[in-house]
CSV table of C-alpha atoms in Angstrom, one decimal:
chain,number,residue,atom,x,y,z
A,1380,UNK,CA,114.3,130.4,70.9
A,1381,UNK,CA,111.7,132.8,72.2
A,1382,UNK,CA,108.5,131.7,74.0
A,1383,UNK,CA,106.4,131.7,70.8
A,1384,UNK,CA,108.9,129.5,69.1
A,1385,UNK,CA,109.1,127.2,72.2
A,1386,UNK,CA,105.3,127.1,72.1
A,1387,UNK,CA,105.2,126.0,68.5
A,1388,UNK,CA,108.0,123.4,68.9
A,1389,UNK,CA,106.4,121.8,72.0
A,1390,UNK,CA,102.8,122.2,70.9
A,1391,UNK,CA,102.0,123.9,74.2
A,1392,UNK,CA,100.1,127.3,74.2
A,1393,UNK,CA,102.0,130.3,75.4
A,1394,UNK,CA,99.6,130.9,78.4
A,1395,UNK,CA,100.2,127.3,79.5
A,1396,UNK,CA,103.9,127.8,79.3
A,1397,UNK,CA,103.6,131.0,81.4
A,1398,UNK,CA,101.5,129.0,83.9
A,1399,UNK,CA,104.2,126.4,84.2
A,1400,UNK,CA,106.8,129.1,84.7
A,1401,UNK,CA,104.8,130.7,87.5
A,1402,UNK,CA,104.3,127.3,89.2
A,1403,UNK,CA,108.0,126.6,89.0
A,1404,UNK,CA,107.5,123.5,86.8
A,1405,UNK,CA,109.6,125.0,84.0
A,1406,UNK,CA,112.9,126.9,84.6
A,1407,UNK,CA,113.0,130.5,83.7
A,1408,UNK,CA,114.5,131.4,80.4
A,1409,UNK,CA,117.7,133.5,80.0
A,1410,UNK,CA,116.9,137.2,79.8
A,1411,UNK,CA,118.0,138.7,76.5
A,1412,UNK,CA,116.3,142.0,77.3
A,1413,UNK,CA,114.2,143.4,80.2
A,1414,UNK,CA,111.0,141.9,78.6
A,1415,UNK,CA,112.4,139.0,76.5
A,1416,UNK,CA,113.7,135.6,77.5
A,1417,UNK,CA,115.3,132.9,75.4
A,1418,UNK,CA,114.7,129.2,75.8
A,1419,UNK,CA,116.8,126.2,74.8
A,1420,UNK,CA,116.5,122.4,74.1
A,1421,UNK,CA,116.4,121.7,77.9
A,1422,UNK,CA,113.2,123.8,78.2
A,1423,UNK,CA,111.7,121.9,75.2
A,1424,UNK,CA,112.5,118.6,76.7
A,1425,UNK,CA,111.1,119.6,80.1
A,1426,UNK,CA,107.9,120.8,78.5
A,1427,UNK,CA,107.4,117.4,76.8
A,1428,UNK,CA,107.9,115.7,80.1
A,1429,UNK,CA,105.4,118.0,81.9
A,1430,UNK,CA,102.9,117.3,79.1
A,1431,UNK,CA,103.3,113.6,79.5
A,1432,UNK,CA,102.9,113.7,83.3
A,1433,UNK,CA,99.8,116.1,83.3
A,1434,UNK,CA,98.0,115.1,80.1
A,1435,UNK,CA,98.9,111.4,79.7
A,1436,UNK,CA,99.4,110.2,83.2
A,1437,UNK,CA,96.9,112.7,84.8
A,1438,UNK,CA,99.3,113.5,87.6
A,1439,UNK,CA,98.2,116.6,89.6
A,1440,UNK,CA,100.4,119.7,89.3
A,1441,UNK,CA,101.6,119.4,92.9
A,1442,UNK,CA,102.9,115.9,92.3
A,1443,UNK,CA,104.4,116.9,88.9
A,1444,UNK,CA,106.4,119.6,90.8
A,1445,UNK,CA,107.6,116.9,93.3
A,1446,UNK,CA,108.7,114.6,90.4
A,1447,UNK,CA,110.6,117.4,88.7
A,1448,UNK,CA,112.3,118.5,91.8
A,1449,UNK,CA,113.5,115.0,92.3
A,1450,UNK,CA,114.8,114.8,88.7
A,1451,UNK,CA,116.6,118.1,89.2
A,1452,UNK,CA,118.4,116.9,92.4
A,1453,UNK,CA,122.2,116.9,92.2
A,1454,UNK,CA,122.5,114.7,95.3
A,1455,UNK,CA,119.8,112.1,95.0
A,1456,UNK,CA,120.9,108.8,93.3
A,1457,UNK,CA,119.3,108.2,89.9
A,1458,UNK,CA,117.5,105.1,91.3
A,1459,UNK,CA,115.9,107.2,94.0
A,1460,UNK,CA,114.9,109.9,91.5
A,1461,UNK,CA,113.1,107.3,89.3
A,1462,UNK,CA,111.6,105.7,92.4
A,1463,UNK,CA,110.0,108.9,93.5
A,1464,UNK,CA,108.6,109.4,90.1
A,1465,UNK,CA,107.2,105.9,90.0
A,1466,UNK,CA,105.5,106.4,93.4
A,1467,UNK,CA,103.8,109.6,92.1
A,1468,UNK,CA,102.6,107.8,89.0
A,1469,UNK,CA,101.3,104.7,90.8
A,1470,UNK,CA,97.6,105.1,91.9
A,1471,UNK,CA,96.7,103.8,95.3
A,1472,UNK,CA,94.1,101.1,95.0
A,1473,UNK,CA,92.2,99.1,97.5
A,1474,UNK,CA,90.3,96.3,95.7
A,1475,UNK,CA,87.6,94.2,97.4
A,1476,UNK,CA,89.0,91.0,98.8
A,1477,UNK,CA,88.7,88.8,101.8
A,1478,UNK,CA,91.3,88.8,104.5
A,1479,UNK,CA,92.1,85.2,103.7
A,1480,UNK,CA,92.6,85.9,100.0
A,1481,UNK,CA,94.8,88.9,100.8
A,1482,UNK,CA,97.0,86.9,103.1
A,1483,UNK,CA,97.4,84.2,100.5
A,1484,UNK,CA,98.2,86.8,97.8
A,1485,UNK,CA,100.8,88.4,100.1
A,1486,UNK,CA,102.6,85.1,100.5
A,1487,UNK,CA,102.4,84.4,96.7
A,1488,UNK,CA,103.9,87.8,95.8
A,1489,UNK,CA,106.6,87.6,98.5
A,1490,UNK,CA,107.6,84.2,97.2
A,1491,UNK,CA,107.6,85.5,93.6
A,1492,UNK,CA,109.9,88.4,94.4
A,1493,UNK,CA,112.3,86.2,96.3
A,1494,UNK,CA,112.4,83.6,93.6
A,1495,UNK,CA,113.0,86.2,90.8
A,1496,UNK,CA,115.6,88.0,93.0
A,1497,UNK,CA,113.9,91.3,92.5
A,1498,UNK,CA,115.0,94.3,94.7
A,1499,UNK,CA,111.7,95.9,95.7
A,1500,UNK,CA,110.9,98.5,98.4
A,1501,UNK,CA,108.4,97.0,100.8
A,1502,UNK,CA,106.5,100.4,100.7
A,1503,UNK,CA,106.3,100.5,96.9
A,1504,UNK,CA,102.6,101.3,95.9
A,1505,UNK,CA,102.8,98.9,93.0
A,1506,UNK,CA,103.5,96.1,95.5
A,1507,UNK,CA,100.3,96.7,97.4
A,1508,UNK,CA,98.4,97.0,94.2
A,1509,UNK,CA,99.7,93.6,92.9
A,1510,UNK,CA,98.8,91.9,96.2
A,1511,UNK,CA,95.3,93.5,96.2
A,1512,UNK,CA,94.8,92.5,92.5
A,1513,UNK,CA,95.7,88.8,93.2
A,1514,UNK,CA,93.5,88.8,96.3
A,1515,UNK,CA,90.6,90.2,94.3
A,1516,UNK,CA,91.1,87.5,91.6
A,1517,UNK,CA,90.7,84.8,94.2
A,1518,UNK,CA,87.8,86.5,95.9
A,1519,UNK,CA,86.0,86.8,92.6
A,1520,UNK,CA,86.5,83.2,91.7
A,1521,UNK,CA,89.2,83.7,89.1
A,1522,UNK,CA,92.2,81.9,90.5
A,1523,UNK,CA,93.5,80.7,87.1
A,1524,UNK,CA,95.1,84.1,86.2
A,1525,UNK,CA,96.7,84.4,89.6
A,1526,UNK,CA,98.2,80.9,89.1
A,1527,UNK,CA,100.2,82.2,86.1
A,1528,UNK,CA,101.8,85.0,88.1
A,1529,UNK,CA,105.4,83.8,87.5
A,1530,UNK,CA,104.8,83.6,83.8
A,1531,UNK,CA,103.4,87.2,83.8
A,1532,UNK,CA,106.5,88.3,85.8
A,1533,UNK,CA,108.9,86.6,83.4
A,1534,UNK,CA,107.3,88.4,80.4
A,1535,UNK,CA,107.2,91.7,82.2
A,1536,UNK,CA,110.9,91.4,83.2
A,1537,UNK,CA,111.9,90.7,79.6
A,1538,UNK,CA,110.2,93.7,78.1
A,1539,UNK,CA,111.1,96.0,81.0
A,1540,UNK,CA,114.7,95.1,80.4
A,1541,UNK,CA,114.3,96.1,76.8
A,1542,UNK,CA,112.8,99.4,77.9
A,1543,UNK,CA,115.6,100.2,80.3
A,1544,UNK,CA,118.2,99.2,77.7
A,1545,UNK,CA,116.6,101.4,75.1
A,1546,UNK,CA,116.8,104.6,77.2
A,1547,UNK,CA,120.3,104.0,78.5
A,1548,UNK,CA,121.5,105.2,75.1
A,1549,UNK,CA,120.7,108.8,76.2
A,1550,UNK,CA,124.0,110.7,76.9
A,1551,UNK,CA,123.1,112.7,80.0
A,1552,UNK,CA,121.7,111.8,83.4
A,1553,UNK,CA,118.8,114.2,83.0
A,1554,UNK,CA,117.8,112.7,79.7
A,1555,UNK,CA,118.0,109.2,81.1
A,1556,UNK,CA,115.8,110.0,84.1
A,1557,UNK,CA,113.3,111.8,81.9
A,1558,UNK,CA,113.3,109.0,79.3
A,1559,UNK,CA,112.6,106.4,82.0
A,1560,UNK,CA,109.6,108.4,83.4
A,1561,UNK,CA,108.1,109.0,79.9
A,1562,UNK,CA,108.7,105.4,79.0
A,1563,UNK,CA,106.8,104.3,82.1
A,1564,UNK,CA,103.8,106.5,81.2
A,1565,UNK,CA,103.6,105.5,77.6
A,1566,UNK,CA,104.7,102.0,78.2
A,1567,UNK,CA,101.6,101.3,80.3
A,1568,UNK,CA,99.4,102.5,77.4
A,1569,UNK,CA,101.5,100.5,74.9
A,1570,UNK,CA,101.2,97.3,76.8
A,1571,UNK,CA,97.5,97.7,77.5
A,1572,UNK,CA,96.8,98.4,73.8
A,1573,UNK,CA,98.8,95.5,72.6
A,1574,UNK,CA,97.1,93.2,75.2
A,1575,UNK,CA,93.6,94.3,74.1
A,1576,UNK,CA,94.5,93.8,70.4
A,1577,UNK,CA,95.9,90.3,71.1
A,1578,UNK,CA,92.8,89.4,73.1
A,1579,UNK,CA,90.6,90.5,70.2
A,1580,UNK,CA,92.5,88.5,67.7
A,1581,UNK,CA,92.6,85.3,69.9
A,1582,UNK,CA,88.9,85.7,70.6
A,1583,UNK,CA,88.2,86.0,66.9
A,1584,UNK,CA,90.2,82.9,66.2
A,1585,UNK,CA,88.5,80.8,68.9
A,1586,UNK,CA,84.9,82.0,69.2
A,1587,UNK,CA,83.9,84.2,66.2
A,1588,UNK,CA,81.9,81.4,64.6
A,1589,UNK,CA,80.2,80.4,67.9
């Protein structure tokens, strides 16, 4: 397809596609004449991934380029490719907490990971975020939620297994990596939305008449 057809299929304006091409986010099309290029399904799939990263996950263009370069690597293991994408998608947060609460949270998370047998990089941003979140809960006088950490982890492991199983049906390595990244982005929104709806329903059942 030509760039106009690609634009309509992806829902991305032609000037934006040309910007992605200039920035190296989208591979060049195959020249069919000196002034014309054709694009295929791989370009359409890549455009959808770029949109998800920039528009949904709010990832800066420079980081999007890093993620895409990782996904395009012929030598990097799939696990490492996905890990680099996760690190780019995970915001760095530093929540207010006491040193005592942070030390206790570190011990709790370390024990959780060991108990569940998870393989986690000690430098993973999500690990630091989890520790800070639990420390903040204790500091703000909300230890009850932190006490249910293992139950949270069990639930998360179950639906994450479902997510991974769902995307492994894709036939190629490229599609698999892209599906995992998009699933991570949209999965966060999906889970947050369901959680808010469940809270609203439970709140209505328990306290609407009060």
